[in-house]
Every structure is written in C-alpha cells, then in structure tokens.
mmCIF file of C-alpha atoms and ligand atoms in Angstrom:
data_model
loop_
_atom_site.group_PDB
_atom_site.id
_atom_site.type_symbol
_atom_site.label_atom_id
_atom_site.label_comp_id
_atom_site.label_asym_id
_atom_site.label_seq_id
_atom_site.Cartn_x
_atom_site.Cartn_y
_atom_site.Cartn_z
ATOM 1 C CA UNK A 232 -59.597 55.152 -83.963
ATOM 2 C CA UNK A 233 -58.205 52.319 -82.133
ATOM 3 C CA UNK A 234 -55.591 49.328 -83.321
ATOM 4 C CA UNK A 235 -56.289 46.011 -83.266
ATOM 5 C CA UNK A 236 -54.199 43.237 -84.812
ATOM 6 C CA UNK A 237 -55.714 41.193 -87.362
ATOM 7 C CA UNK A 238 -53.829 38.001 -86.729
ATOM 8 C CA UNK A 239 -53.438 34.352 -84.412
ATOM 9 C CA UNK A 240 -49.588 34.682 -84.349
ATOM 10 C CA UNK A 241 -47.947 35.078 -80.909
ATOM 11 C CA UNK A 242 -44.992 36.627 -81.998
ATOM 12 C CA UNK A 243 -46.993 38.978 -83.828
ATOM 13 C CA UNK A 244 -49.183 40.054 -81.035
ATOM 14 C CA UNK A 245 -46.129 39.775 -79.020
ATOM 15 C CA UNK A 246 -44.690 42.307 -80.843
ATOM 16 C CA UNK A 247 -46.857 44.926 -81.649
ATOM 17 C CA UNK A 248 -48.247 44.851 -77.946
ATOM 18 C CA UNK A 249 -44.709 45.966 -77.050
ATOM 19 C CA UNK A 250 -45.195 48.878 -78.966
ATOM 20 C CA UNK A 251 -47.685 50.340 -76.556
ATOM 21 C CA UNK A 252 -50.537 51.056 -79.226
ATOM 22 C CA UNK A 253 -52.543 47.740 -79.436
ATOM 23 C CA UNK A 254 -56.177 47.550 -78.918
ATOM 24 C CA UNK A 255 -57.483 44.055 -79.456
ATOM 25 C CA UNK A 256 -56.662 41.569 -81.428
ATOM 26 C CA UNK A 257 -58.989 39.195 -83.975
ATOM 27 C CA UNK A 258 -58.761 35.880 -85.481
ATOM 28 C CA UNK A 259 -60.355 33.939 -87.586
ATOM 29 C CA UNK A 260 -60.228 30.383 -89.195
ATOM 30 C CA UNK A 261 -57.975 30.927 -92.206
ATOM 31 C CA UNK A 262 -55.566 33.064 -89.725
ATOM 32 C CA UNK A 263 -55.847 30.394 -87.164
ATOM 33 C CA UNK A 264 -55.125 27.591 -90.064
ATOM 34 C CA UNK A 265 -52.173 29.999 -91.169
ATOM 35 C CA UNK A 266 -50.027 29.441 -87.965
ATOM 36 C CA UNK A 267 -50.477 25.311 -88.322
ATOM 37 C CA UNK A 268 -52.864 25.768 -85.334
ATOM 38 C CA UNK A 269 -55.029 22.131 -84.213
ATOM 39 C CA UNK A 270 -58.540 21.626 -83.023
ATOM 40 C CA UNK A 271 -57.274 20.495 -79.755
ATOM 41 C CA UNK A 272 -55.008 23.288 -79.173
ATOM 42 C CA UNK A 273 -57.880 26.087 -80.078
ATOM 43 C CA UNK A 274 -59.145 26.947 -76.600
ATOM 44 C CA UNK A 275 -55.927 27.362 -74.826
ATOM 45 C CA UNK A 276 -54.236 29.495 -77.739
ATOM 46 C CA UNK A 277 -57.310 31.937 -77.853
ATOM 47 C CA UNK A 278 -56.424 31.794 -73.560
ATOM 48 C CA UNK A 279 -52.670 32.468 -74.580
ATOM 49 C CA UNK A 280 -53.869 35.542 -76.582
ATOM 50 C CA UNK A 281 -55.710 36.948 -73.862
ATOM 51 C CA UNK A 282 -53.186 36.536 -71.853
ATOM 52 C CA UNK A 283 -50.794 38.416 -73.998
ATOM 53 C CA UNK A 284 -53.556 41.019 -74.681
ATOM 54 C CA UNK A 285 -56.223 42.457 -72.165
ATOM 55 C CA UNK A 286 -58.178 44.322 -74.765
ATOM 56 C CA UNK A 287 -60.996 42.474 -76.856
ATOM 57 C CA UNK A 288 -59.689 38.936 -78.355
ATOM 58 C CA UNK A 289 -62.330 37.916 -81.167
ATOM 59 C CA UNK A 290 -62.512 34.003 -81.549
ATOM 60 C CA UNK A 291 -64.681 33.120 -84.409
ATOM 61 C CA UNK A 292 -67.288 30.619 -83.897
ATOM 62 C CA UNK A 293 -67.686 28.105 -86.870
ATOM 63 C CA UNK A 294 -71.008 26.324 -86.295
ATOM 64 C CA UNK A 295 -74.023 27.154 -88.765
ATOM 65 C CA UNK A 296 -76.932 26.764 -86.744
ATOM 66 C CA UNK A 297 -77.974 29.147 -84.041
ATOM 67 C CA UNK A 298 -77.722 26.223 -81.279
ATOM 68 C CA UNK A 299 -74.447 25.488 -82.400
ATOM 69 C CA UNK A 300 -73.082 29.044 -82.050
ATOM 70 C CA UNK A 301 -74.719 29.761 -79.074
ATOM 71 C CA UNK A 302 -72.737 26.398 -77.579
ATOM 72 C CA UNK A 303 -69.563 27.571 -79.455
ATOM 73 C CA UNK A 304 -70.084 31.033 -78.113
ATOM 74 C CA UNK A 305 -70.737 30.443 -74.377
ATOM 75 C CA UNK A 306 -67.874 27.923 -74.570
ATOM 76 C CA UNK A 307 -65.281 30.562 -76.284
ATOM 77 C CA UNK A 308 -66.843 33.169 -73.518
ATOM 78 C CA UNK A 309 -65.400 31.038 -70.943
ATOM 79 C CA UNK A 310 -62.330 31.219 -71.874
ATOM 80 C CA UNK A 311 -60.970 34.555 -70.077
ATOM 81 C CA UNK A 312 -63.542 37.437 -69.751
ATOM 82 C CA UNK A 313 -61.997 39.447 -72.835
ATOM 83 C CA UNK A 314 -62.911 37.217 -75.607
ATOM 84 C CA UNK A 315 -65.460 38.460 -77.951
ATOM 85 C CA UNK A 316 -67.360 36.266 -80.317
ATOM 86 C CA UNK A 317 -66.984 36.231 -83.500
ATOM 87 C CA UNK A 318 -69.941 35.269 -85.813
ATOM 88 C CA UNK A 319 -70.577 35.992 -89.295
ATOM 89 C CA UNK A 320 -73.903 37.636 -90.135
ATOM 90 C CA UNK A 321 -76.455 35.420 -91.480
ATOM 91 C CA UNK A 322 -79.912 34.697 -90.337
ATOM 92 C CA UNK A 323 -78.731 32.187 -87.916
ATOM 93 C CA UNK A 324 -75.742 34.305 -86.673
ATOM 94 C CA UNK A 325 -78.156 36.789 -86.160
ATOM 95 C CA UNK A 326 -80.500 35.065 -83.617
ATOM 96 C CA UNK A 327 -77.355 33.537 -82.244
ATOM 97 C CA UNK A 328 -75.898 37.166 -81.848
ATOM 98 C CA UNK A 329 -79.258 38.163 -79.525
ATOM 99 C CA UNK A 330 -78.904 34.798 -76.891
ATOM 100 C CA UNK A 331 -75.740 35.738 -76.561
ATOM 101 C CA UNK A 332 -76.096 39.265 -76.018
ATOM 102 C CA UNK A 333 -79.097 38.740 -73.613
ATOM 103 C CA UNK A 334 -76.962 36.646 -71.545
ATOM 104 C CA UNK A 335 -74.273 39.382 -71.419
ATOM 105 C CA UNK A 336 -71.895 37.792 -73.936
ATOM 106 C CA UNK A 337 -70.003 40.482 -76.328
ATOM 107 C CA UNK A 338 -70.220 39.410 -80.204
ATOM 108 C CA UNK A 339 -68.329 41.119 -83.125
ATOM 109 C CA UNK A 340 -70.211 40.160 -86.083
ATOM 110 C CA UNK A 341 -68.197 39.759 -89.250
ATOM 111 C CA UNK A 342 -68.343 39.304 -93.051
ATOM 112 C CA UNK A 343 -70.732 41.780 -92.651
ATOM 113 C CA UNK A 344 -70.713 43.584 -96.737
ATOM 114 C CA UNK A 345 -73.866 46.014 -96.295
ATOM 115 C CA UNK A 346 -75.903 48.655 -94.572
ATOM 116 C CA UNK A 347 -78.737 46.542 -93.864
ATOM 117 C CA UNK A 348 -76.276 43.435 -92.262
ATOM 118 C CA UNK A 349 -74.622 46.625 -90.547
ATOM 119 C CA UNK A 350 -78.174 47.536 -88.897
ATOM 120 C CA UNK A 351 -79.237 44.008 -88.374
ATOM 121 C CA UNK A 352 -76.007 43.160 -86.181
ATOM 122 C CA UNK A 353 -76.635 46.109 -84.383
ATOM 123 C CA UNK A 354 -80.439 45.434 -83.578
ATOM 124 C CA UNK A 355 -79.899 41.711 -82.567
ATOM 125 C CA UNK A 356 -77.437 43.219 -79.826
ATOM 126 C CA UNK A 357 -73.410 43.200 -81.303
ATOM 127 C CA UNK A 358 -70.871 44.668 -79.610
ATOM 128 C CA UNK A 359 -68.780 45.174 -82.855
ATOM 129 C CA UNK A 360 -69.550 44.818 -86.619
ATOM 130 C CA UNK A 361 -66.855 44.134 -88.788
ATOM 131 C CA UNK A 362 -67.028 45.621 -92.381
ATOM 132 C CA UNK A 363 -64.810 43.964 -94.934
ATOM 133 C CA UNK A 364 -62.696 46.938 -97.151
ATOM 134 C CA UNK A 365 -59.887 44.782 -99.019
ATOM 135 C CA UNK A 366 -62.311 42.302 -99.957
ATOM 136 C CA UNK A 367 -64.916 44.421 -102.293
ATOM 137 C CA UNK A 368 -61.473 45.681 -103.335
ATOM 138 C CA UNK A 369 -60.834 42.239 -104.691
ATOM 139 C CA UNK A 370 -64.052 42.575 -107.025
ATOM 140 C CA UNK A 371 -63.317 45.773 -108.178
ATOM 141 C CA UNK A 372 -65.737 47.278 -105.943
ATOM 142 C CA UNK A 373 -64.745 50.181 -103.385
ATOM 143 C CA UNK A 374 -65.006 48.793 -100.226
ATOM 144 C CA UNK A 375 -64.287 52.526 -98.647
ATOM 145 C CA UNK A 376 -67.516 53.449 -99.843
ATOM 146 C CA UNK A 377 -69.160 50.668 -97.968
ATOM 147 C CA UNK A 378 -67.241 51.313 -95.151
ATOM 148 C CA UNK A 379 -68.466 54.714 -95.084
ATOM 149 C CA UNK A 380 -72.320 54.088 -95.838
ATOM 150 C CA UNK A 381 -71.994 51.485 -92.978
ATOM 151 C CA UNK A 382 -70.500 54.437 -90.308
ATOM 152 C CA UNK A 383 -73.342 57.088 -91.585
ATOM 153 C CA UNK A 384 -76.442 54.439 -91.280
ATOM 154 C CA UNK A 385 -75.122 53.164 -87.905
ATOM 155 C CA UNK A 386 -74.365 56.871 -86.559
ATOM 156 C CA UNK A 387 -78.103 58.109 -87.274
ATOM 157 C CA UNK A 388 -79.460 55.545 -84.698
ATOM 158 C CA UNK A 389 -78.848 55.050 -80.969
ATOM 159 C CA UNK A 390 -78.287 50.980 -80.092
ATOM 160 C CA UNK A 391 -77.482 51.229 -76.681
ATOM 161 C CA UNK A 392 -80.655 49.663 -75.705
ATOM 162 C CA UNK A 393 -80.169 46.648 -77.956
ATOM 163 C CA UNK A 394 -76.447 45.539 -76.659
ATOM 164 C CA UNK A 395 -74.513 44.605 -73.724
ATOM 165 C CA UNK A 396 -74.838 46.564 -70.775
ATOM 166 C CA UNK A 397 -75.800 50.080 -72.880
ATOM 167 C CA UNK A 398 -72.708 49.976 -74.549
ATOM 168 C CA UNK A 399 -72.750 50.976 -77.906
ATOM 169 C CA UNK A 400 -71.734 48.978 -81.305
ATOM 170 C CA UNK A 401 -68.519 50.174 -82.901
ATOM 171 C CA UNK A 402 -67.190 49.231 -86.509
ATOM 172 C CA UNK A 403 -64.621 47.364 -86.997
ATOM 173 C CA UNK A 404 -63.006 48.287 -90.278
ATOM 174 C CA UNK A 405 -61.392 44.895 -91.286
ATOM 175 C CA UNK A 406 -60.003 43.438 -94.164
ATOM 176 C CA UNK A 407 -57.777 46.041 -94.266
ATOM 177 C CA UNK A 408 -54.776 45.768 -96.875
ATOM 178 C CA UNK A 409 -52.916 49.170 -96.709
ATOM 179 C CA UNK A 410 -52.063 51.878 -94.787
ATOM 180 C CA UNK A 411 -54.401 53.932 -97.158
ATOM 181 C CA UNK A 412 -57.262 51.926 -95.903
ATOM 182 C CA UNK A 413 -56.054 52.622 -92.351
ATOM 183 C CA UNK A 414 -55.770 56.795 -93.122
ATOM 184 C CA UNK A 415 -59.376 56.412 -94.940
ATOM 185 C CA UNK A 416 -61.018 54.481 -91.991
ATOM 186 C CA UNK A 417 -59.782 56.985 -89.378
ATOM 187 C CA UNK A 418 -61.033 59.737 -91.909
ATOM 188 C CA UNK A 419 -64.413 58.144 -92.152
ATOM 189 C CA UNK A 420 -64.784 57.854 -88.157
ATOM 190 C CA UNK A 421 -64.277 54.043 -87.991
ATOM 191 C CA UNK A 422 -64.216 53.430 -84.046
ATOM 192 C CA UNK A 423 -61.178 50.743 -84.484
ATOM 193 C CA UNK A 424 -59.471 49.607 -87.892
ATOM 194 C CA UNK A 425 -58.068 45.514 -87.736
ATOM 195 C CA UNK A 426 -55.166 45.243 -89.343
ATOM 196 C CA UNK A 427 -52.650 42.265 -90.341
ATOM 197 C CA UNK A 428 -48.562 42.877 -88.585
ATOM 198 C CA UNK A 429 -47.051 43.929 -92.063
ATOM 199 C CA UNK A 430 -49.738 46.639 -92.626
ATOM 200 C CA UNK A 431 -49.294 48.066 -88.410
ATOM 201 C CA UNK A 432 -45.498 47.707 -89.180
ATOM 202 C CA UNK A 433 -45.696 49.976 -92.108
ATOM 203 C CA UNK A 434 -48.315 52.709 -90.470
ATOM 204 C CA UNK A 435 -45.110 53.288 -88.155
ATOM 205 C CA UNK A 436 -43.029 54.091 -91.367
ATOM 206 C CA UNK A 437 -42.243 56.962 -93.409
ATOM 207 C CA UNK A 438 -39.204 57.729 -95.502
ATOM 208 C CA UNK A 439 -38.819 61.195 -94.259
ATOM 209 C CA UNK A 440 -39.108 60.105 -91.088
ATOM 210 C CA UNK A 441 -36.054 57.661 -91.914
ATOM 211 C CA UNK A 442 -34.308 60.556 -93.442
ATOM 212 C CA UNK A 443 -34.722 63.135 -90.984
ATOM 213 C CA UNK A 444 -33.665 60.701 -88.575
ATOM 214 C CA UNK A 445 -30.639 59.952 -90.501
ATOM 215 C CA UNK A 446 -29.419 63.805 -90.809
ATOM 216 C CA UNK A 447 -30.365 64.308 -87.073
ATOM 217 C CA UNK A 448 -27.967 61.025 -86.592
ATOM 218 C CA UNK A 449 -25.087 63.076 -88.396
ATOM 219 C CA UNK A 450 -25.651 66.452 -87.274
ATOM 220 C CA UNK A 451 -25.454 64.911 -83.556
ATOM 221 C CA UNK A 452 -22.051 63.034 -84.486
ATOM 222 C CA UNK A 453 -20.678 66.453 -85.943
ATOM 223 C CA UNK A 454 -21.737 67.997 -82.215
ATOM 224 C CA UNK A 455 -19.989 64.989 -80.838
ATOM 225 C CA UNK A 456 -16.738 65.601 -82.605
ATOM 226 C CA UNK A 457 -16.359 69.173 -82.039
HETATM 227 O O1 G3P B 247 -60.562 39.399 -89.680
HETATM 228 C C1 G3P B 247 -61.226 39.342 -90.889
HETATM 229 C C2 G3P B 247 -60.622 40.128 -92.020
HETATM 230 O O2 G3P B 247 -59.837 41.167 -91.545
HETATM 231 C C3 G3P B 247 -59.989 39.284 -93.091
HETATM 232 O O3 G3P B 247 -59.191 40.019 -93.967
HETATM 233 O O4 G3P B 247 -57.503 40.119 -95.772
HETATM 234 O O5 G3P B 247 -58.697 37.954 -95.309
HETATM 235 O O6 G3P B 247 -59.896 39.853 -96.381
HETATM 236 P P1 G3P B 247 -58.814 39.443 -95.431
#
C-alpha cells in the first residue's frame, strides 16, 4: 500500500516528503479553505505542490455540470503533468470522468460511499476511486466494511480497457482518521491509503519503539563510560 498525504499544507507535504515514504498527495476544498488559501492563488499552489511532490497531486474540481468539470479539469491538467483530477461521483462527474479520460487526463473520483459508485468510476475510465472510511464512521456505520466490499467488487473485474493508457484503477482509501484505519486498509489490499499529517506522524510511532530506543540510548552510554 502506498502513502499519500491527505492535506494542502506546504509545510506538511514539506515534511513528510522528507521522510522518504510519500506517494501523492490530495486536496480538496475544505483542506484548501483550511490553510486560508484564495481563488486567485489556487492554480499556482496546486503548481507549488507538484513541485514539492512528483507523485500524483489530486486537485478537486468544483463545477456541477459535466461542461464545467471538463473546463475545470483540462485547466487543473495543465498545471504540471502530475495533477490528477479530482471529481466527486455523480451522474455528471461521471460523464465528465470519461472526456477526460478519453483525452488522456487521469481522474480520482471521490466521495465515492458504494460498490456500484466504485464500479461506475471505474467503467467511465478513473484512474483512482476514493472510498470514504472515517466518514460512515461518523454515522455509526463501518466504513471498513465498505472499504472492503469496494476492493472485492473492483478486484473481480479487469478495467484496463476503460482507463488511461491500460492502466488500472486503484482505491484510494480516504477519509482516514487512525492508524487502525491505515493497518485495516493495508490488510484489506487497498492500493494507497490518504491520510491527514497527524495520522502519518503517528503510523511512525510506537511506545516500545520509544522505549527500546531509550534503553539502547543507556546501554550505549554505559559502553561509553567503561
Ligand atoms: O480527501 C478526502 C477525504 O480524505 C476527507 O476526509 O476526514 O474530511 O472525512 P475527512
């Protein structure tokens, strides 16, 4: 499973592509709101993303009829060749999701809650599909269990045909909360969990990892001192 960052802060993506592990990153309007960002600015901070990292950068588009996605979409495209578009799955994101995937564009489709969205994002030619965990989690509903009907349905068809270039759709698990969430996506053969800084920050942690490190720490002073 690979890492992406579920986030538009610099200093986040910064960061964690320091660490050596990062995948991708996404965005998406409330994160982009989150860091103050403007209108104007949009474009060139999705550029300043991709500049800080080469995997996939999903930049969400927010129109709500196909035309208006497909302009969003070949606009965002433009921006440096590793932005993905990011469209939610509805009827019109769907036939939005083929134009752009017939002219070689690579969509993740999001908010996607179901099997069926799962299978229709994959048919109308998505690069990624994003199933939402923490948010079912929110209704009292177990969003793992989605996750995981979504990965079984997808892996009993072949959609190489329908996408970009005979690549193949991968999930994105997203909406991810925990590092349980992270352990359960890997478990359940999620191609790439999203997850915010504070939840990558603590899948590096472990108290006996801080422990052991500690007693290694002052053992190695002892062999210092003798
Ligand atoms: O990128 C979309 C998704 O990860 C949002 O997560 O925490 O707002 O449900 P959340």
């Amino acid at each position: 499973m690979k890492f992406f960052l579920d986030t538009a802060d610099l200093k986040e993506i910064k960061e964690a592509v320091s660490w050596g592990a990062l995948a991708g990153v996404t965005t998406n309007p409330s994160l982009y709101a989150r860091i103050g960002g403007t209108l104007a600015d949009f474009p060139a901070h999705i550029d300043r993303i991709c500049t800080l990292c080469k995997g996939p950068v999903s930049a969400e588009a927010v129109g709500t009829t196909r035309d208006e996605i497909i302009r969003e979409g070949r606009e965002l495209a433009a921006i440096a060749s590793n932005v993905v578009v990011k469209i939610p799955v509805t009827v019109e994101g769907l036939a939005a999701t083929r134009a752009l995937a017939d002219e070689g564009i690579r969509v993740n489709m999001t908010l996607c809650f179901s099997v069926p969205q799962a299978l229709l994002a994959a048919r109308s030619g998505a690069r990624y599909v994003s199933p939402f965990v923490g948010r079912f989690d929110d209704i009292s509903e177990d969003g793992l269990d989605q996750l995981s009907n979504i990965i079984v349905a997808l892996n009993n068809y072949d959609f190489t045909q329908a996408g970009v270039n005979g690549e193949n759709i991968e999930v994105i698990a997203a909406s991810i909360r925990s590092t349980n969430h992270v352990t359960q996506a890997a478990l359940l053969g999620a191609d790439i969990a999203t997850v915010p800084f504070n939840v990558l920050k603590k899948c590096v942690e472990h108290p006996l990892t801080n422990n052991g490190l500690a007693s290694f720490n002052a053992d190695w002073e002892k062999v210092r001192n003798a």
